[in-house]
Short mmCIF file of C-alpha atoms and ligand atoms in Angstrom, two decimals:
data_model
loop_
_atom_site.label_atom_id
_atom_site.label_comp_id
_atom_site.label_asym_id
_atom_site.label_seq_id
_atom_site.Cartn_x
_atom_site.Cartn_y
_atom_site.Cartn_z
CA MET L 26 102.54 79.44 90.08
CA ILE L 27 102.37 82.42 91.81
CA LEU L 28 99.07 84.89 92.51
CA VAL L 29 99.41 88.28 92.18
CA THR L 30 96.52 90.64 93.06
CA GLY L 31 96.03 94.43 90.78
CA GLY L 32 97.95 92.76 88.38
CA ALA L 33 96.43 95.04 85.95
CA GLY L 34 96.95 98.36 86.88
CA PHE L 35 100.26 100.38 86.86
CA ILE L 36 103.05 98.52 88.76
CA GLY L 37 101.32 94.57 88.67
CA SER L 38 101.30 95.27 85.39
CA ASN L 39 104.65 95.78 85.18
CA PHE L 40 105.26 93.18 87.22
CA VAL L 41 103.76 90.06 85.76
CA LEU L 42 105.37 90.80 82.34
CA ASP L 43 108.56 91.07 84.07
CA TRP L 44 107.56 87.47 85.91
CA LEU L 45 107.37 86.27 82.70
CA ALA L 46 110.28 87.87 80.69
CA GLY L 47 112.53 85.80 83.65
CA GLY L 48 111.12 82.29 83.65
CA ASP L 49 108.63 80.08 83.54
CA GLU L 50 105.95 79.95 86.41
CA PRO L 51 102.89 80.75 86.11
CA VAL L 52 100.58 83.91 87.03
CA VAL L 53 97.24 84.31 88.61
CA ASN L 54 96.68 87.31 88.17
CA LEU L 55 93.16 88.70 89.61
CA ASP L 56 92.03 92.17 89.01
CA LYS L 57 89.26 93.52 89.43
CA LEU L 58 89.49 95.80 87.15
CA THR L 59 88.27 98.77 88.80
CA TYR L 60 89.33 102.43 85.99
CA ALA L 61 93.32 101.67 87.27
CA GLY L 62 92.90 98.46 85.53
CA ASN L 63 94.05 97.68 82.25
CA LEU L 64 94.26 94.86 80.61
CA ALA L 65 95.72 96.43 78.05
CA ASN L 66 99.29 96.65 79.90
CA LEU L 67 99.09 92.79 79.54
CA ALA L 68 98.45 92.00 75.37
CA SER L 69 102.28 90.80 74.93
CA VAL L 70 101.09 88.37 77.27
CA GLN L 71 97.92 86.50 75.69
CA GLY L 72 97.22 83.63 74.95
CA ASP L 73 100.57 82.35 77.31
CA VAL L 74 99.47 79.77 79.11
CA ARG L 75 101.62 80.97 81.92
CA HIS L 76 98.97 83.71 81.91
CA THR L 77 95.54 83.01 83.71
CA PHE L 78 93.43 86.26 84.25
CA VAL L 79 90.88 85.90 86.52
CA GLN L 80 88.28 89.23 86.83
CA GLY L 81 87.29 89.61 91.11
CA ASP L 82 87.58 91.26 94.12
CA ILE L 83 90.31 90.70 96.80
CA GLY L 84 87.16 91.32 98.97
CA ASP L 85 85.60 88.11 97.57
CA SER L 86 85.79 85.19 99.82
CA ALA L 87 84.48 82.62 98.13
CA LEU L 88 86.33 83.78 95.18
CA ILE L 89 89.15 83.28 96.32
CA ASP L 90 89.09 79.94 98.64
CA ARG L 91 88.58 79.04 95.01
CA LEU L 92 91.62 80.15 93.29
CA LEU L 93 94.06 78.85 96.38
CA ALA L 94 92.43 75.64 96.35
CA GLU L 95 92.64 75.36 93.03
CA HIS L 96 95.55 76.62 91.82
CA ARG L 97 97.56 76.23 94.88
CA PRO L 98 100.01 79.22 94.80
CA ARG L 99 103.57 78.90 96.72
CA ALA L 100 103.05 83.07 96.91
CA ILE L 101 100.05 86.06 97.14
CA VAL L 102 101.59 89.29 95.75
CA ASN L 103 99.02 91.53 96.59
CA PHE L 104 98.98 94.29 94.29
CA ALA L 105 95.55 95.60 94.44
CA ALA L 106 94.23 98.92 96.08
CA GLU L 107 92.49 102.11 95.14
CA SER L 108 95.96 104.53 94.52
CA HIS L 109 95.05 107.55 94.04
CA VAL L 110 95.91 110.32 96.38
CA ASP L 111 93.52 112.43 94.90
CA ARG L 112 90.82 109.99 94.07
CA SER L 113 90.95 109.25 98.08
CA ILE L 114 90.61 112.83 99.24
CA HIS L 115 86.96 113.48 97.39
CA GLY L 116 86.01 110.05 98.57
CA ALA L 117 87.23 107.34 100.53
CA GLU L 118 84.61 104.70 100.40
CA ASP L 119 86.38 102.86 97.57
CA PHE L 120 89.78 102.93 99.62
CA ILE L 121 88.46 101.61 102.50
CA ALA L 122 86.63 98.60 101.17
CA THR L 123 89.82 97.44 99.21
CA ASN L 124 92.65 98.90 100.79
CA ILE L 125 91.08 97.08 104.46
CA VAL L 126 87.95 94.90 104.21
CA GLY L 127 89.51 93.64 100.89
CA THR L 128 93.20 93.35 102.46
CA PHE L 129 91.54 91.54 105.85
CA ARG L 130 89.68 89.10 103.03
CA LEU L 131 92.60 88.38 101.72
CA LEU L 132 94.70 87.27 104.80
CA GLU L 133 91.80 85.74 106.02
CA ALA L 134 91.43 83.46 102.79
CA ALA L 135 95.96 83.66 103.13
CA ARG L 136 95.67 81.93 105.86
CA GLY L 137 92.94 79.28 106.12
CA HIS L 138 94.91 77.96 102.71
CA TRP L 139 98.28 77.62 104.85
CA SER L 140 97.42 76.72 107.17
CA GLN L 141 95.74 73.40 105.83
CA LEU L 142 99.59 73.03 103.66
CA PRO L 143 101.66 69.31 104.47
CA ALA L 144 104.89 71.22 106.73
CA ASP L 145 107.25 71.77 103.30
CA ASP L 146 104.44 74.04 101.39
CA LYS L 147 103.89 75.51 104.36
CA ALA L 148 106.78 76.42 105.39
CA ALA L 149 107.55 77.41 101.79
CA PHE L 150 104.52 79.77 101.96
CA ARG L 151 104.59 83.85 101.08
CA PHE L 152 102.00 86.52 101.02
CA LEU L 153 103.99 89.81 99.99
CA HIS L 154 102.11 92.67 100.95
CA VAL L 155 103.25 95.51 98.66
CA SER L 156 102.18 99.34 100.30
CA THR L 157 103.84 102.70 99.67
CA ASP L 158 106.04 105.44 101.97
CA GLU L 159 103.69 107.10 101.97
CA VAL L 160 102.21 105.60 105.39
CA TYR L 161 104.96 107.59 107.35
CA GLY L 162 104.17 110.80 106.62
CA THR L 163 105.90 113.59 105.84
CA LEU L 164 109.18 115.36 105.65
CA ALA L 165 110.84 118.67 106.73
CA PRO L 166 114.01 119.59 104.25
CA ASP L 167 116.40 118.05 106.39
CA ALA L 168 115.47 115.27 108.27
CA PRO L 169 116.56 112.31 108.04
CA ALA L 170 115.37 109.67 104.53
CA PHE L 171 111.88 107.35 105.85
CA THR L 172 113.85 103.42 107.85
CA GLU L 173 111.42 101.18 108.31
CA GLU L 174 111.58 101.59 112.53
CA HIS L 175 110.08 105.61 111.65
CA VAL L 176 107.02 105.89 113.23
CA TYR L 177 103.59 105.73 111.18
CA GLU L 178 101.51 108.91 110.85
CA PRO L 179 99.56 108.83 107.88
CA ASN L 180 98.28 112.12 106.48
CA SER L 181 95.91 111.30 103.51
CA PRO L 182 92.75 109.18 103.15
CA TYR L 183 94.59 106.55 101.52
CA SER L 184 98.00 106.35 103.50
CA ALA L 185 95.79 105.87 106.61
CA SER L 186 93.94 103.50 104.07
CA LYS L 187 97.71 101.48 103.36
CA ALA L 188 98.85 102.04 106.86
CA ALA L 189 96.02 99.93 107.90
CA SER L 190 96.01 97.40 105.52
CA ASP L 191 100.26 97.69 107.15
CA HIS L 192 98.58 96.37 110.33
CA LEU L 193 96.57 93.34 109.99
CA VAL L 194 99.38 92.06 107.45
CA ARG L 195 101.90 92.94 110.44
CA ALA L 196 98.91 91.15 112.74
CA TRP L 197 98.21 88.75 110.93
CA ARG L 198 101.93 87.50 111.75
CA HIS L 199 102.47 88.10 114.65
CA THR L 200 98.67 86.36 115.84
CA HIS L 201 98.70 83.39 113.57
CA GLY L 202 102.14 82.93 112.35
CA LEU L 203 100.99 83.88 109.07
CA PRO L 204 104.70 83.55 106.74
CA VAL L 205 103.98 87.77 105.86
CA LEU L 206 106.68 90.12 104.18
CA THR L 207 105.81 93.96 103.23
CA THR L 208 107.39 96.85 101.30
CA ASN L 209 107.08 99.63 101.56
CA CYS L 210 107.96 101.55 97.87
CA SER L 211 108.69 105.21 97.08
CA ASN L 212 106.98 107.01 93.80
CA ASN L 213 106.78 104.81 91.43
CA TYR L 214 107.00 105.75 87.74
CA GLY L 215 107.17 103.96 83.93
CA PRO L 216 105.12 102.27 80.68
CA TYR L 217 101.50 101.57 81.72
CA HIS L 218 101.40 104.62 84.65
CA PHE L 219 98.10 105.71 84.58
CA PRO L 220 98.09 109.45 83.57
CA GLU L 221 95.86 110.69 86.39
CA LYS L 222 99.44 111.00 88.54
CA LEU L 223 102.16 113.24 88.30
CA ILE L 224 104.81 112.42 85.72
CA PRO L 225 102.02 110.19 82.61
CA LEU L 226 99.85 113.66 83.25
CA MET L 227 102.49 115.67 82.67
CA ILE L 228 103.39 114.15 79.90
CA VAL L 229 100.21 113.57 77.83
CA ASN L 230 98.79 117.04 79.34
CA ALA L 231 101.98 118.63 77.72
CA LEU L 232 101.67 116.49 73.76
CA ALA L 233 97.92 117.80 74.09
CA GLY L 234 98.91 121.71 74.60
CA LYS L 235 97.40 121.49 77.50
CA PRO L 236 98.46 123.09 80.77
CA LEU L 237 100.94 121.29 83.13
CA PRO L 238 98.90 121.30 86.47
CA ILE L 239 101.79 121.66 89.23
CA TYR L 240 100.04 121.59 92.88
CA GLY L 241 100.82 124.87 95.05
CA ASP L 242 104.40 126.00 94.76
CA GLY L 243 106.02 122.69 93.29
CA GLN L 244 109.05 122.45 95.74
CA GLN L 245 107.22 119.33 97.39
CA VAL L 246 109.77 116.18 96.97
CA ARG L 247 109.79 112.60 96.37
CA ASP L 248 112.00 109.85 95.97
CA TRP L 249 111.09 108.21 92.08
CA LEU L 250 111.69 104.73 91.25
CA TYR L 251 111.79 103.59 87.70
CA VAL L 252 108.80 100.71 87.67
CA THR L 253 110.69 97.48 86.85
CA ASP L 254 113.13 98.53 89.61
CA HIS L 255 110.61 98.35 92.29
CA CYS L 256 109.84 94.53 90.97
CA SER L 257 113.40 93.63 90.69
CA ALA L 258 112.88 95.14 94.15
CA ILE L 259 110.00 92.72 95.16
CA ARG L 260 111.61 89.81 93.47
CA ARG L 261 113.98 89.43 95.38
CA VAL L 262 112.30 90.14 99.29
CA LEU L 263 109.72 87.09 97.96
CA GLU L 264 113.24 84.44 97.12
CA ALA L 265 115.20 86.34 100.10
CA GLY L 266 113.19 88.67 102.79
CA ARG L 267 112.88 87.76 106.50
CA LEU L 268 109.92 86.23 107.42
CA GLY L 269 107.62 89.31 109.51
CA GLU L 270 110.02 91.35 107.98
CA THR L 271 108.88 95.14 106.43
CA TYR L 272 111.49 96.80 103.21
CA ASN L 273 111.92 100.62 102.28
CA ILE L 274 112.02 100.35 99.16
CA GLY L 275 113.37 103.50 97.33
CA GLY L 276 115.64 105.47 94.04
CA TRP L 277 117.72 107.68 95.84
CA ASN L 278 116.31 110.32 93.58
CA GLU L 279 114.84 112.95 95.09
CA LYS L 280 113.28 115.47 92.86
CA THR L 281 110.99 118.94 93.27
CA ASN L 282 107.40 118.20 91.48
CA LEU L 283 108.56 121.53 89.32
CA ALA L 284 112.45 119.74 88.59
CA ILE L 285 110.81 116.10 87.31
CA VAL L 286 107.41 118.72 84.75
CA HIS L 287 111.35 121.03 83.76
CA THR L 288 113.21 117.35 83.14
CA ILE L 289 109.78 116.03 80.80
CA CYS L 290 109.53 119.43 79.40
CA ASP L 291 113.05 119.40 78.25
CA LEU L 292 113.48 115.63 76.95
CA LEU L 293 110.19 116.55 74.43
CA ASP L 294 111.18 119.71 73.20
CA GLU L 295 114.79 117.66 72.62
CA LEU L 296 112.46 114.34 71.20
CA GLN L 297 109.02 115.99 69.94
CA PRO L 298 109.55 120.09 70.10
CA ARG L 299 106.84 121.94 69.97
CA ALA L 300 105.54 123.10 65.77
CA ASP L 301 105.97 126.26 67.70
CA GLY L 302 108.99 126.26 68.51
CA GLN L 303 109.01 127.47 71.84
CA SER L 304 109.53 125.01 74.77
CA TYR L 305 107.03 123.42 76.65
CA ARG L 306 107.63 124.99 79.62
CA THR L 307 105.25 127.46 78.63
CA GLN L 308 102.30 125.31 79.43
CA ILE L 309 103.54 125.02 83.42
CA THR L 310 100.84 126.80 85.33
CA HIS L 311 100.65 126.97 88.93
CA VAL L 312 96.78 125.42 90.03
CA GLN L 313 95.22 124.34 93.86
CA ASP L 314 97.08 122.93 96.06
CA ARG L 315 96.01 119.05 97.56
CA PRO L 316 94.63 119.38 100.98
CA GLY L 317 96.74 118.03 103.57
CA HIS L 318 99.94 117.62 100.84
CA ASP L 319 102.68 115.92 101.94
CA ARG L 320 105.69 118.27 101.11
CA ARG L 321 108.90 115.69 101.16
CA TYR L 322 108.85 111.99 101.27
CA ALA L 323 112.08 109.84 101.20
CA ILE L 324 113.44 106.61 101.70
CA ASP L 325 116.53 105.22 103.33
CA ALA L 326 116.37 102.12 100.69
CA ARG L 327 120.61 100.63 102.73
CA LYS L 328 117.65 97.42 104.74
CA ILE L 329 117.15 95.80 101.40
CA GLU L 330 120.59 96.88 99.84
CA ARG L 331 122.49 95.20 103.01
CA GLU L 332 120.71 92.30 103.74
CA LEU L 333 118.88 91.16 100.31
CA GLY L 334 121.72 92.85 97.78
CA TRP L 335 119.51 95.07 95.80
CA ARG L 336 119.94 98.47 94.49
CA PRO L 337 118.28 100.39 91.87
CA ALA L 338 119.49 99.85 87.67
CA GLU L 339 117.86 103.22 86.69
CA THR L 340 119.39 106.28 87.81
CA PHE L 341 116.28 108.87 86.91
CA ASP L 342 118.26 110.20 84.10
CA THR L 343 118.15 106.59 82.27
CA GLY L 344 114.44 106.07 83.59
CA ILE L 345 112.54 108.64 82.39
CA ARG L 346 114.07 108.81 78.69
CA LYS L 347 112.39 105.33 78.39
CA THR L 348 109.52 106.42 79.66
CA VAL L 349 109.22 109.81 77.85
CA GLY L 350 110.43 107.64 74.93
CA TRP L 351 107.40 104.92 75.53
CA TYR L 352 104.16 107.46 75.51
CA LEU L 353 105.48 108.67 72.58
CA ALA L 354 106.09 105.35 71.14
CA ASN L 355 102.92 103.95 72.47
CA ALA L 356 100.14 106.73 71.55
CA GLY L 357 97.54 104.34 70.88
CA TRP L 358 97.36 103.24 74.62
CA VAL L 359 97.64 106.24 75.73
CA GLN L 360 94.47 107.44 73.13
CA ASN L 361 92.44 104.00 74.35
CA VAL L 362 92.63 105.35 77.89
CA GLN L 363 91.75 108.90 77.21
CA SER L 364 89.17 108.20 75.50
CA GLY L 365 87.16 105.39 78.14
CA ALA L 366 88.18 102.82 74.61
CA TYR L 367 90.86 100.10 76.34
CA ARG L 368 86.96 99.40 78.97
CA ASP L 369 85.04 98.91 76.04
CA TRP L 370 88.01 96.58 75.05
CA VAL L 371 87.27 94.30 77.59
CA ALA L 372 83.98 93.92 77.69
CA THR L 373 84.10 92.47 74.28
CA GLN L 374 87.07 91.06 74.18
CA TYR L 375 87.58 89.20 76.82
CA GLY L 376 83.58 89.00 78.82
CA VAL L 377 83.14 89.13 82.09
CA GLY L 378 84.99 87.32 84.31
CA GLN L 379 87.50 85.81 81.42
CA GLY L 380 91.06 87.21 80.02
CA ALA L 381 94.14 86.56 79.37
P1 NAD J 423 96.91 100.97 89.98
O1 NAD J 423 96.07 102.01 90.88
O2 NAD J 423 98.04 101.75 88.39
O3 NAD J 423 96.57 99.43 90.21
C1 NAD J 423 95.65 98.46 91.13
C2 NAD J 423 95.06 97.51 89.87
O4 NAD J 423 94.37 97.30 91.35
C3 NAD J 423 93.79 98.35 89.33
O5 NAD J 423 94.09 97.04 88.23
C4 NAD J 423 92.59 97.64 90.10
O6 NAD J 423 91.66 97.18 89.28
C5 NAD J 423 92.72 96.59 91.17
N1 NAD J 423 91.71 96.69 92.21
C6 NAD J 423 91.67 97.65 92.89
N2 NAD J 423 90.75 97.31 93.57
C7 NAD J 423 90.74 96.43 93.31
C8 NAD J 423 89.86 94.67 94.65
N3 NAD J 423 88.97 95.69 94.97
N4 NAD J 423 89.78 93.65 94.43
C9 NAD J 423 91.22 93.47 92.74
N5 NAD J 423 91.84 94.05 91.90
C10 NAD J 423 91.39 95.61 92.87
O7 NAD J 423 97.74 100.93 90.88
P2 NAD J 423 100.35 100.94 91.25
O8 NAD J 423 100.16 102.38 91.35
O9 NAD J 423 100.08 100.26 90.74
O10 NAD J 423 99.48 100.31 92.28
C11 NAD J 423 99.93 98.71 93.25
C12 NAD J 423 100.50 98.61 94.38
O11 NAD J 423 101.14 99.74 95.17
C13 NAD J 423 99.10 99.24 95.22
O12 NAD J 423 99.09 98.54 95.64
C14 NAD J 423 99.96 100.89 95.27
O13 NAD J 423 99.33 101.58 96.98
C15 NAD J 423 101.68 100.55 95.67
N6 NAD J 423 102.57 101.73 95.60
C16 NAD J 423 102.31 101.91 94.29
C17 NAD J 423 103.16 103.42 94.20
C18 NAD J 423 103.09 104.02 93.20
O14 NAD J 423 103.97 105.24 93.02
N7 NAD J 423 101.78 103.87 92.08
C19 NAD J 423 103.97 103.42 95.18
C20 NAD J 423 104.02 102.10 96.18
C21 NAD J 423 103.80 101.85 96.46
O1 DAU J 424 105.21 107.74 97.12
C1 DAU J 424 104.19 106.48 96.74
C2 DAU J 424 102.66 106.79 96.03
O2 DAU J 424 104.02 108.05 95.15
C3 DAU J 424 101.82 106.04 95.86
O3 DAU J 424 101.63 105.57 97.09
C4 DAU J 424 100.65 106.44 95.48
O4 DAU J 424 100.14 105.12 95.65
C5 DAU J 424 100.89 106.41 94.01
O5 DAU J 424 99.84 107.49 93.39
C6 DAU J 424 102.10 108.53 94.89
O6 DAU J 424 101.38 108.94 95.48
P1 DAU J 424 101.52 110.72 94.94
O7 DAU J 424 100.59 111.80 95.26
O8 DAU J 424 103.53 110.80 95.14
O9 DAU J 424 101.44 110.92 93.35
P2 DAU J 424 101.14 112.08 92.15
O10 DAU J 424 101.72 111.45 91.06
O11 DAU J 424 99.31 111.62 92.64
O12 DAU J 424 101.53 113.28 92.53
C7 DAU J 424 103.42 113.03 92.52
C8 DAU J 424 103.30 115.09 92.90
O13 DAU J 424 102.95 115.36 92.22
C9 DAU J 424 102.41 115.29 94.51
O14 DAU J 424 103.24 115.77 94.86
C10 DAU J 424 101.15 116.01 93.83
C11 DAU J 424 101.65 116.17 92.86
N1 DAU J 424 100.90 116.32 91.93
C12 DAU J 424 100.45 115.77 90.70
C13 DAU J 424 99.13 115.65 90.09
C14 DAU J 424 98.37 114.81 89.78
C15 DAU J 424 100.31 117.97 91.56
O15 DAU J 424 101.29 118.54 91.58
N2 DAU J 424 99.69 118.01 89.85
C16 DAU J 424 99.16 116.77 89.78
O16 DAU J 424 98.08 117.76 88.92
#
């Protein structure tokens, strides 16, 4: 079995659902259930004996020790993090606590567990750390995309905390020999994406008749990847990645924020036109820019393709259509998130420290 951390968040829950859909290997899913953790994402595997949910913190060493001893996972996949750049600007404390201290404690627990395994299990064990392209900083418009050799130049408290965690993972390999893998992925989008991030925020605001807030001129560029493609890349790296290596993951899909929002508006105009016949584009409004806003990210994903044969299955056109369709079909999920009811539901349904 494998231990997934942060598996009630956006990417983690997609990963757990995909994992269980694709095979029978059980998952222990450890998640603190911060505001970003939502057990409703995992409703379809509630009661599935292959999925054990545990509410807890990656920084709780005693808990991690107990889980590792009890379940003896062959791998840990670490998604758990504070993930929102804007929140890190308003207050970085939780980012330092989870992304840096939490990763450190998880690494230490993993090392203790791994070092006592029998030789075969020890050789097979993996610690896969899920990281971001933001550790590389920002790119000039005509600069080549980030390769794995690009210097780390994080610019936000969020990306600095992720960069620190990547360095810890690297050091635990170099110094202690822990069998680690690190992935640095570009912007994800898809189902269960918390509507504080650009794409889901624009969809839900558009449908609610609210303004669509574009930071600054909207010409910032991100490289978008459909979330299940990120999940398949992680599975592939876990399966065949070379120990101690980092793999950049991206969608070959550079778009400006404004282009993204135009696409979302156009899809909504087609799929759920406004009652007054006007385009959702009329709701677009330019607001103050994000402090320290990185201008451009772009991933060179040739290494993972060359070494592991991975390429994204979705194009942006297919992925964004699926995503908008999912939000239209899952108004109840959005309503639960926006009202905060998903948190009450967790308490009633599972109690403290219990799970699916
Ligand atoms: P998310 O914010 O949606 O989910 C994070 C999850 O981690 C939540 O369920 C939360 O409850 C949990 N968590 C937070 N602190 C915890 C702690 N101390 N212990 C246990 N669980 C804790 O994030 P996401 O967008 O799904 O991102 C997942 C990972 O992927 C993060 O490490 C992020 O840095 C990385 N990443 C995200 C993107 C993206 O576009 N969203 C891209 C590249 C990499
Ligand atoms: O690149 C990978 C990263 O992508 C991940 O590591 C992060 O966890 C993830 O949150 C994401 O970071 P971004 O800052 O790129 O994502 P966000 O959705 O917050 O913003 C995307 C772009 O849209 C960014 O240029 C800021 C802009 N934006 C965002 C919001 C929420 C707006 O213009 N308006 C908005 O309201």
